[in-house]
Short mmCIF file of C-alpha atoms in Angstrom, two decimals:
data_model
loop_
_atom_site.label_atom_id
_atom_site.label_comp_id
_atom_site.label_asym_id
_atom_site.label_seq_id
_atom_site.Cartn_x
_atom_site.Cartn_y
_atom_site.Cartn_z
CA UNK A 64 140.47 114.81 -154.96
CA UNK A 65 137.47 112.09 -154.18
CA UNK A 66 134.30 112.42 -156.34
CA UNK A 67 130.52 112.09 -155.65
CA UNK A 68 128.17 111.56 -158.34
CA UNK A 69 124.94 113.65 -157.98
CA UNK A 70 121.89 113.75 -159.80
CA UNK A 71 120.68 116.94 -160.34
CA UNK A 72 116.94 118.04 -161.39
CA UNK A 73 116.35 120.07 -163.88
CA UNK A 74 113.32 121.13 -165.87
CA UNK A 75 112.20 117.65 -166.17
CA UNK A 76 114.86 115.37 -166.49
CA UNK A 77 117.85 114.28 -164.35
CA UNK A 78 121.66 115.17 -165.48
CA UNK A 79 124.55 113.30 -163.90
CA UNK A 80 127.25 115.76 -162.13
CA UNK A 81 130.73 114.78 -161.12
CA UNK A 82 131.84 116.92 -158.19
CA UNK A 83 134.83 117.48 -155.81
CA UNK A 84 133.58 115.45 -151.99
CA UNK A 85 130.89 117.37 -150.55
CA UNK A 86 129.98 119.69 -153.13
CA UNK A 87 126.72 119.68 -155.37
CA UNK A 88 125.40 121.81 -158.30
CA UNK A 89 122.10 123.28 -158.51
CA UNK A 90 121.19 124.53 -162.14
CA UNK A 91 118.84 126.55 -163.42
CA UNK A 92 118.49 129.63 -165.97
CA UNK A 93 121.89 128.46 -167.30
CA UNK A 94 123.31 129.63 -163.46
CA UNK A 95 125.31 127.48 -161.16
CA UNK A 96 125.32 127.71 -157.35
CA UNK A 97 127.63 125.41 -155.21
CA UNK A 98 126.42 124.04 -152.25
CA UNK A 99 127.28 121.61 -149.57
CA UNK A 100 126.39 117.77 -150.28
CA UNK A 101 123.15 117.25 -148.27
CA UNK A 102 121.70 114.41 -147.14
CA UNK A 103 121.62 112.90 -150.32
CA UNK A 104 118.24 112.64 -151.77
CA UNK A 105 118.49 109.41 -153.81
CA UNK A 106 117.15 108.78 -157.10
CA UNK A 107 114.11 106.48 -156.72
CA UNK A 108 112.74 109.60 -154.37
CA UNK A 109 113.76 111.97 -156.87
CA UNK A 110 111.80 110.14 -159.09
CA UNK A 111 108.38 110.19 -156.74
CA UNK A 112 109.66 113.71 -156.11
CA UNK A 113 108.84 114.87 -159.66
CA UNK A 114 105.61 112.99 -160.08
CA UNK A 115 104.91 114.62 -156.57
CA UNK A 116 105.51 118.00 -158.34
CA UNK A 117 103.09 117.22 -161.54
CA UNK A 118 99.94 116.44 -158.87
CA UNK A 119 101.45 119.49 -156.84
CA UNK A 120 100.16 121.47 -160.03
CA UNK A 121 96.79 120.05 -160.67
CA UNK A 122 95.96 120.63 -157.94
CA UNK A 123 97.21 124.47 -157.11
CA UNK A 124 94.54 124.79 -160.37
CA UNK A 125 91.89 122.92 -158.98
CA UNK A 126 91.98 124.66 -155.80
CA UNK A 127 89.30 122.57 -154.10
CA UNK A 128 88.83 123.80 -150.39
CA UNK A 129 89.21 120.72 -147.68
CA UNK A 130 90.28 122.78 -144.78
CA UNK A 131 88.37 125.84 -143.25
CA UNK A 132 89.77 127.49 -140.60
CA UNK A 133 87.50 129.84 -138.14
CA UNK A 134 89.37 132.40 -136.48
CA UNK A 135 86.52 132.89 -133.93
CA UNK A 136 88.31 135.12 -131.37
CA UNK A 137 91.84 136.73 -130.68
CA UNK A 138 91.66 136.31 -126.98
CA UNK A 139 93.59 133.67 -124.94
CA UNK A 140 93.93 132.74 -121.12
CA UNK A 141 97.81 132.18 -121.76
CA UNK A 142 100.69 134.42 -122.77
CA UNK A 143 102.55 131.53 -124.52
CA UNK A 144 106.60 132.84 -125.58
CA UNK A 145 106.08 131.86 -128.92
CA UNK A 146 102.18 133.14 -129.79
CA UNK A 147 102.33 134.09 -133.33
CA UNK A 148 99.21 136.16 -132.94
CA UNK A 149 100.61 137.96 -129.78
CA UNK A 150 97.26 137.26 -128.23
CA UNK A 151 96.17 138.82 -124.80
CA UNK A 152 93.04 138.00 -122.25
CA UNK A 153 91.53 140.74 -124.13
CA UNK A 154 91.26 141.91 -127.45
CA UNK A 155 90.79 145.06 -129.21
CA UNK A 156 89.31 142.71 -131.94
CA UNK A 157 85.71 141.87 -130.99
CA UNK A 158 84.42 137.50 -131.19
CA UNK A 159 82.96 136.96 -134.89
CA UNK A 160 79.04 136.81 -134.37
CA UNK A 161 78.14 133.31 -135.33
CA UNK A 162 75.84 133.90 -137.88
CA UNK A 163 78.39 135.86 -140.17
CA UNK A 164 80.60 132.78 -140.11
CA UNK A 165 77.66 130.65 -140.86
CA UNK A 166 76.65 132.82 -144.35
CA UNK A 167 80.13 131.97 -145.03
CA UNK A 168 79.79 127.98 -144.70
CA UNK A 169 76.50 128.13 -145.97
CA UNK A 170 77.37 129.94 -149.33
CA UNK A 171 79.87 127.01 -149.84
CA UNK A 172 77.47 124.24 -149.75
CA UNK A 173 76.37 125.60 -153.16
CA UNK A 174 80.14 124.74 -154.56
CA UNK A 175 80.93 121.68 -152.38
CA UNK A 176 79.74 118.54 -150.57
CA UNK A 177 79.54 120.10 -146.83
CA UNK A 178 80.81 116.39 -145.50
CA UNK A 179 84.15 116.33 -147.09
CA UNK A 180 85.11 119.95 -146.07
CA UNK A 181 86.45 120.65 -142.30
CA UNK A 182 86.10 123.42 -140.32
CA UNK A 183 88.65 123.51 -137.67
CA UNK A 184 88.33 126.67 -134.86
CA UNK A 185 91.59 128.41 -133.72
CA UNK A 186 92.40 131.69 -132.06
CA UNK A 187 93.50 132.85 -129.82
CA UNK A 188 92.35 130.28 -127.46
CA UNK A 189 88.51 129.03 -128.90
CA UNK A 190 87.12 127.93 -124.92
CA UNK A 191 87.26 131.54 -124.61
CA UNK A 192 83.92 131.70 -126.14
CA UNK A 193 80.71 130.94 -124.34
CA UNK A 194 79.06 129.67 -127.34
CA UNK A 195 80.97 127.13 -129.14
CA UNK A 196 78.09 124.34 -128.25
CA UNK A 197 75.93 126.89 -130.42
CA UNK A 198 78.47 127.05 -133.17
CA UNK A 199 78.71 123.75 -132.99
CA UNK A 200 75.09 121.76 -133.60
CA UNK A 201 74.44 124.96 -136.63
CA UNK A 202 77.29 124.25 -138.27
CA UNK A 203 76.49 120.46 -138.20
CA UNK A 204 72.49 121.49 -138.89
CA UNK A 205 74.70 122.41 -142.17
CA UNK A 206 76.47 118.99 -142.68
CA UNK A 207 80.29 119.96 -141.92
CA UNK A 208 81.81 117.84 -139.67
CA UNK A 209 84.11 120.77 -137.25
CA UNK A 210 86.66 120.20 -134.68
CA UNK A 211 89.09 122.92 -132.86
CA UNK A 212 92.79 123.58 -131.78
CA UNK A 213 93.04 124.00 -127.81
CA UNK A 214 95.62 124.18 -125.11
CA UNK A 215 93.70 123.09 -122.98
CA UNK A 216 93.62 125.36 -120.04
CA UNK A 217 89.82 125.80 -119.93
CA UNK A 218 88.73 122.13 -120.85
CA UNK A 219 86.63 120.51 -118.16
CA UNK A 220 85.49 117.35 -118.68
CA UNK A 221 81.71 118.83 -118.59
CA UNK A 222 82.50 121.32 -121.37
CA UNK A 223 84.13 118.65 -123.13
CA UNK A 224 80.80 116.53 -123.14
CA UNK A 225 78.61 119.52 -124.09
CA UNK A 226 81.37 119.92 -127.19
CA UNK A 227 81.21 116.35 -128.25
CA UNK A 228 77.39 116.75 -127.91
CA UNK A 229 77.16 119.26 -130.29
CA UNK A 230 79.15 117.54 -132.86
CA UNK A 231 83.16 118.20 -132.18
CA UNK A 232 84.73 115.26 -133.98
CA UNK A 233 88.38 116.00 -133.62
CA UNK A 234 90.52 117.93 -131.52
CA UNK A 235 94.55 118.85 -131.22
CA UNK A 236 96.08 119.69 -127.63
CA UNK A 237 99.17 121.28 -127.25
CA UNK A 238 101.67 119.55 -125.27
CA UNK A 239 105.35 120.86 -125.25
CA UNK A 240 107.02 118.47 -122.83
CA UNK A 241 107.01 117.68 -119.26
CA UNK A 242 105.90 120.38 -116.17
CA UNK A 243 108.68 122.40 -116.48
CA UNK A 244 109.18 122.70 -119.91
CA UNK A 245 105.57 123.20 -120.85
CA UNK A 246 105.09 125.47 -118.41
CA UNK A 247 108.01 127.82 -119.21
CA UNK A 248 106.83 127.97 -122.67
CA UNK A 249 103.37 128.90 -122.07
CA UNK A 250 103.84 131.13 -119.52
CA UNK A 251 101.46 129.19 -116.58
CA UNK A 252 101.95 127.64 -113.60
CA UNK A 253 99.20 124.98 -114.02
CA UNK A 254 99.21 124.64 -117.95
CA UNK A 255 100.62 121.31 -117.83
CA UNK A 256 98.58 119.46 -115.43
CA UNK A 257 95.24 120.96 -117.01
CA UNK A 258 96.73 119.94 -120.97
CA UNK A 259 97.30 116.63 -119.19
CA UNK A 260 93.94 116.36 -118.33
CA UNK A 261 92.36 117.39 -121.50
CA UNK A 262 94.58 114.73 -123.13
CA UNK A 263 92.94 111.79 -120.86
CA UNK A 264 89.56 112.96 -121.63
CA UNK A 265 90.27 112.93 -125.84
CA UNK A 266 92.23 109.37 -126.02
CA UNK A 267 89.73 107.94 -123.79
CA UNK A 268 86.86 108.85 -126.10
CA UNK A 269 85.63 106.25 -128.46
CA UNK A 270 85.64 107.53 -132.43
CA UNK A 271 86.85 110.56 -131.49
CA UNK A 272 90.01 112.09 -134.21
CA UNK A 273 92.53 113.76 -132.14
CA UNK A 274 96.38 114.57 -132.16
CA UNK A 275 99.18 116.03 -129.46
CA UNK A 276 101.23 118.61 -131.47
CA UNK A 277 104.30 119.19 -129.46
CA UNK A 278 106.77 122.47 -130.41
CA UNK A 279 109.94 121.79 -129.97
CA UNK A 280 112.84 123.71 -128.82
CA UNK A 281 116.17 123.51 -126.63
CA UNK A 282 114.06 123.18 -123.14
CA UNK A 283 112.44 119.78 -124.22
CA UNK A 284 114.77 118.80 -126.83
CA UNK A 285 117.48 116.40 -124.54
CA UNK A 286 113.56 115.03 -122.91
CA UNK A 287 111.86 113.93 -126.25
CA UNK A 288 112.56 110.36 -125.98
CA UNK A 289 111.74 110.22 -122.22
CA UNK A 290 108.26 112.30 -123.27
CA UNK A 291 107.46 109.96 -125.67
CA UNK A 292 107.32 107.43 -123.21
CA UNK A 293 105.12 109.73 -121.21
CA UNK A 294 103.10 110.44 -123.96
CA UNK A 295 102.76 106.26 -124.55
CA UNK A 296 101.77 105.53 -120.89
CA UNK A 297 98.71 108.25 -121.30
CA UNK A 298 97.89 106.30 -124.36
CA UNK A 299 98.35 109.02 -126.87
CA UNK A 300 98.36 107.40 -130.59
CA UNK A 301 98.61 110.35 -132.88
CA UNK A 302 101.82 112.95 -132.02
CA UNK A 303 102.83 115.78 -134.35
CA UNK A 304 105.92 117.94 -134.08
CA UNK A 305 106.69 121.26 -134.96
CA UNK A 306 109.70 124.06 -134.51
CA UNK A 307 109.70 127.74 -133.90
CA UNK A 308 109.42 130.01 -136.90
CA UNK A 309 110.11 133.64 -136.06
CA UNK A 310 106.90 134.97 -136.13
CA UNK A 311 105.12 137.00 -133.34
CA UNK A 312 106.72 136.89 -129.71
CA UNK A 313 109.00 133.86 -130.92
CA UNK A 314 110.90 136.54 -133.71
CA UNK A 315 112.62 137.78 -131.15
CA UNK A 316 113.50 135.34 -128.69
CA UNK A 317 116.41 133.25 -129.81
CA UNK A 318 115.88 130.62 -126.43
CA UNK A 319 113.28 128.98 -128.51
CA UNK A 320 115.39 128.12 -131.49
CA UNK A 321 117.10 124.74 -132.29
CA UNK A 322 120.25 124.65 -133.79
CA UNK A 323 120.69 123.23 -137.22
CA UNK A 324 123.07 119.68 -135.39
CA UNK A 325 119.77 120.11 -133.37
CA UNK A 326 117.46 120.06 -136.37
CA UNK A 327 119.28 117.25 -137.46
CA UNK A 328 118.96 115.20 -134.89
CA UNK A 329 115.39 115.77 -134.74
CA UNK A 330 114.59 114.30 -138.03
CA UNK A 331 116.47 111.37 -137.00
CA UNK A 332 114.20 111.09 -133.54
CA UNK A 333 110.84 111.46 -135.92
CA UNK A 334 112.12 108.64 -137.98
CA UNK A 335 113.50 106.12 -135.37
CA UNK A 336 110.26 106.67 -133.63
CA UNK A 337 108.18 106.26 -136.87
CA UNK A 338 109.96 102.70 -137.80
CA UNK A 339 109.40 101.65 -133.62
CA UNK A 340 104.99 102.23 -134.42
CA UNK A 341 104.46 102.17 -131.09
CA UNK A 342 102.90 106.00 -131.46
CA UNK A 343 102.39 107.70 -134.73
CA UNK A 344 104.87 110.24 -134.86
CA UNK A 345 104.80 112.69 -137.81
CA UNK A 346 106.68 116.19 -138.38
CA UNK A 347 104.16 118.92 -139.38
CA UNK A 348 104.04 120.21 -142.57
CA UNK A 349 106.54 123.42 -142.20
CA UNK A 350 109.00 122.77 -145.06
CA UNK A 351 110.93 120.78 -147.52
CA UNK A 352 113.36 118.34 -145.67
CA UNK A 353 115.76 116.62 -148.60
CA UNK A 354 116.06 112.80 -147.83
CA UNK A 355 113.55 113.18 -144.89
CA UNK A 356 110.78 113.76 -146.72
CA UNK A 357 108.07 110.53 -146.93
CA UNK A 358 110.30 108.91 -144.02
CA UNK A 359 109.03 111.89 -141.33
CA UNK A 360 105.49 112.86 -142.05
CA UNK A 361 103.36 110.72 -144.49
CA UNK A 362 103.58 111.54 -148.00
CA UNK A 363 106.00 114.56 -149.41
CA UNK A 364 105.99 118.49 -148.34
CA UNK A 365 102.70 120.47 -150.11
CA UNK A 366 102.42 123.87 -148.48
CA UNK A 367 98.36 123.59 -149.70
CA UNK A 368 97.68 127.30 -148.43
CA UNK A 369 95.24 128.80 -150.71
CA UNK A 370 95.04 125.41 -152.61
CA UNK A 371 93.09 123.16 -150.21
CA UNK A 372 93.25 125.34 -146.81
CA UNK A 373 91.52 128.75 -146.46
CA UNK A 374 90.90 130.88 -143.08
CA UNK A 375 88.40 133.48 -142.24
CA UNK A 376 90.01 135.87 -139.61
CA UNK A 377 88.78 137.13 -136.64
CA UNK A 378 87.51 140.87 -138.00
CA UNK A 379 86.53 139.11 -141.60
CA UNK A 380 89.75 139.04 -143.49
CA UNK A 381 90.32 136.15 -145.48
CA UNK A 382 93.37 134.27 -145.77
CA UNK A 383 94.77 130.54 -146.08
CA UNK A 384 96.84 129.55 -142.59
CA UNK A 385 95.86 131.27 -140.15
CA UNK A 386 99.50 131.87 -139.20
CA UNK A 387 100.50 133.51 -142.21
CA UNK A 388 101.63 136.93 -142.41
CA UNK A 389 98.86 139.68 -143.01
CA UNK A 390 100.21 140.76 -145.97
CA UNK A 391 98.51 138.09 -147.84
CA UNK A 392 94.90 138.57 -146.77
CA UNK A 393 93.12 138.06 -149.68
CA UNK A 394 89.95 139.85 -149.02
CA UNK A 395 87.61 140.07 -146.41
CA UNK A 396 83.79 138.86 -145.97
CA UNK A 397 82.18 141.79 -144.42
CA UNK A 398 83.59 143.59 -148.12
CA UNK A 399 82.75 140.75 -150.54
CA UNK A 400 81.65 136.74 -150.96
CA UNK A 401 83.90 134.63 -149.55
CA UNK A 402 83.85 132.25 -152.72
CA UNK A 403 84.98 134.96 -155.06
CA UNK A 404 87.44 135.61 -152.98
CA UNK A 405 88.39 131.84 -152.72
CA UNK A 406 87.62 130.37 -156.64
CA UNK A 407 89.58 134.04 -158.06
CA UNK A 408 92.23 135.30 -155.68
CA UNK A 409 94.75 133.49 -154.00
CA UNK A 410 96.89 133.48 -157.57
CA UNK A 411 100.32 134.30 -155.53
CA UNK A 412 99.47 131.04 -153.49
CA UNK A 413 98.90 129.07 -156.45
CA UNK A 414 101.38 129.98 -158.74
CA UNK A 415 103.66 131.05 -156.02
CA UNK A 416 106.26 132.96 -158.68
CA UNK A 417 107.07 135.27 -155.90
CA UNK A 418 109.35 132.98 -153.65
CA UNK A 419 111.54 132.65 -156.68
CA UNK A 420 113.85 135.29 -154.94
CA UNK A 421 117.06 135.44 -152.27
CA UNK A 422 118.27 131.69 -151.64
CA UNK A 423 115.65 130.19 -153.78
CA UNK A 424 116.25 131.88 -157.19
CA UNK A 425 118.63 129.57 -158.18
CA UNK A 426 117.75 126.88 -155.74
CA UNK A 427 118.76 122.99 -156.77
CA UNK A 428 115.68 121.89 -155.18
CA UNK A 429 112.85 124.77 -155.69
CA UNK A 430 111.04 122.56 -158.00
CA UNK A 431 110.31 119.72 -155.35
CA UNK A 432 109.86 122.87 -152.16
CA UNK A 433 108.73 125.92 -154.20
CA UNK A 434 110.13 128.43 -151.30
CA UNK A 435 108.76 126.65 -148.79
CA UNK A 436 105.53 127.64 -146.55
CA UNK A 437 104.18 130.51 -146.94
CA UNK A 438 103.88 131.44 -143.40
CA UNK A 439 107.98 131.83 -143.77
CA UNK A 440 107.24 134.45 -145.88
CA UNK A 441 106.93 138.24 -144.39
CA UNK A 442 105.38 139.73 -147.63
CA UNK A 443 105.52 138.88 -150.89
CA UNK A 444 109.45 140.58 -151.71
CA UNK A 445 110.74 139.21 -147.96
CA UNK A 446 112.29 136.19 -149.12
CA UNK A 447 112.29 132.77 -147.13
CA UNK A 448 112.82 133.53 -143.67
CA UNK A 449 113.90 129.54 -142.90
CA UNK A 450 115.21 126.97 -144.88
CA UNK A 451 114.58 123.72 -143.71
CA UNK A 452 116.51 122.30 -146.33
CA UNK A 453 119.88 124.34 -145.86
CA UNK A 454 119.60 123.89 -141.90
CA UNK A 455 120.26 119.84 -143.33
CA UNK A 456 123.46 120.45 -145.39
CA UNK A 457 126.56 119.35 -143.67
CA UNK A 458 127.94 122.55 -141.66
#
């Protein structure tokens, strides 16, 4: 019998395992769970891994808000298979007035420097709204700089100018692969030539932050390195992947999930394309990836929900992604401030005990992934829904 040598974390130090081939220990609370060799997360990132973890801590305990998401309305002009939100045309939910946002924003300049904390606009689909442009120069009038997640459908390039002139500084399109493909997924006939257009208009403005976020599944998977190309000769710079959780529609449509060879192979696409720098790939920030992680996104997986990124929901509830299940709404502003609700609550986010539970309660690796995000999270007792880690072990 052939043997590996594995180095194991616990608590804070390292211990040196010999195992049968393919077989590694995870310890903790004086337990051991067998699993499949991984892809073998060497020692050197083990190493960065645990320093990762210390500043992982500070900073769950400084809680400093960077990222301020504005729910401003739950309808949308598509019917995408994979909305998380399950949004419609119309919504029972009426648009946020403005000014009850703006109390919000304005109550944090007391706390922090307006300049270094973004507010980014979601939905739903935001050009739903008639009255972004006057969203947009208040909320500058108050020193944030703001920018907003589209698909596209409803940019023209003369809304786009009135946007920019009322202070949008960054924007993210989404893009999942060419006219077939994209349009499948969200459900439109013309979705893909009108993204396409909205992606001409962002890369060809100057000092303007944008990306191309791009979910993948098996439609577009066998087309990603021909879309890259695509997405090269339109002279996009700044791509971001992501996979289906099952959230929403997607929870019950298996079509739109890979498999874990598929997963696999994925990784190895993001990093291939990462070493070529001809676009700046990166994979989004859903989970812990093993020996992926600093070689697929920049930097190593921090789920900062309710450490650095807060959301105020479309009727006032206030939570940290905006795609995380309602059962952690924190509070809501139309009840109470929004920073007591941010500097006091938000504990299970920080401290995150709660994933400690199902596959992760003994877990080899929780330290460095700490159950993953929290959007893969039903409710607090739910367990992990996906492991990104397990879908990498050897099958």
């Amino acid at each position: 019998m052939s043997l590996n040598i594995h180095f194991v974390r616990f608590s804070s130090f390292f211990t040196i395992n010999t195992l049968p081939a393919g077989r590694t220990v995870c310890k903790r609370s004086h337990k051991f769970v067998f699993m499949k060799n991984p892809a073998d997360i060497n020692f050197r990132k083990r190493l960065a891994l645990n320093l990762h973890n210390k500043y992982v801590s500070v900073e769950a305990e400084l809680h400093e808000l960077k990222y301020l998401f504005w729910e401003c309305t739950l309808r949308c002009n598509l019917s995408c298979l994979h909305c998380g939100s399950d949004c419609r045309t119309s919504s029972e939910i009426q648009d946020m007035p403005i000014a009850d946002f703006l109390r919000v924003t304005e109550q944090l300049k007391q706390h922090y420097n307006p300049n270094k904390l973004m507010i980014v606009l979601t939905g739903g689909e935001p050009l739903m709204r008639r009255d972004l442009e006057e969203f947009g120069y208040r909320i500058s009038e108050q020193g944030y700089p703001w920018g907003m997640v589209t698909n596209g459908l409803a940019l023209t390039e003369s809304r786009f100018r009135a946007l920019r002139h009322a202070g949008l500084g960054s924007m993210t399109v989404s893009f999942d692969g060419f006219e077939s493909e994209h349009n499948w997924l969200r459900n439109n006939a013309v979705s893909f030539s009108r993204a396409v257009a909205a992606i001409k208009l962002m890369v060809a403005e100057p000092e303007f932050v944008y990306d191309v976020v791009t979910c993948v599944n098996p439609k577009n998977f066998s087309r990603l390195a021909e879309f890259k190309e695509f997405l090269i000769s339109l002279g996009v710079t700044h791509w971001r992947i992501f996979t289906i959780f099952p959230t929403g529609r997607a929870k019950i449509n298996d079509e739109l999930k890979l498999s874990d060879a598929q997963f696999v192979e994925l990784m190895e696409f993001i990093k291939t394309t990462r070493k070529e720098k001809r676009i700046n790939l990166s994979y989004s920030c859903e989970g812990f990836l093993g020996s992926y992680e600093n070689e697929v996104r920049d930097g190593f997986f921090f789920c900062r929900a309710g450490v650095h990124i807060a959301s105020v929901l479309a009727d006032g509830s206030v939570s940290a992604c905006p795609n995380i299940n309602h059962s952690f709404i924190q509070g809501n502003i139309y009840q109470e401030d929004f920073w007591n609700i941010w500097d006091n609550k938000f504990k299970n986010m920080r401290e995150r005990e709660f994933t400690k539970s199902g596959i992760c309660s003994n877990c080899c690796v929780y330290d460095c992934c700490r159950g993953n995000g929290i959007h893969l999270h039903e409710s607090e007792t739910s367990g992990v829904q996906v492991c990104h880690y397990n879908k990498l072990l050897p099958k």
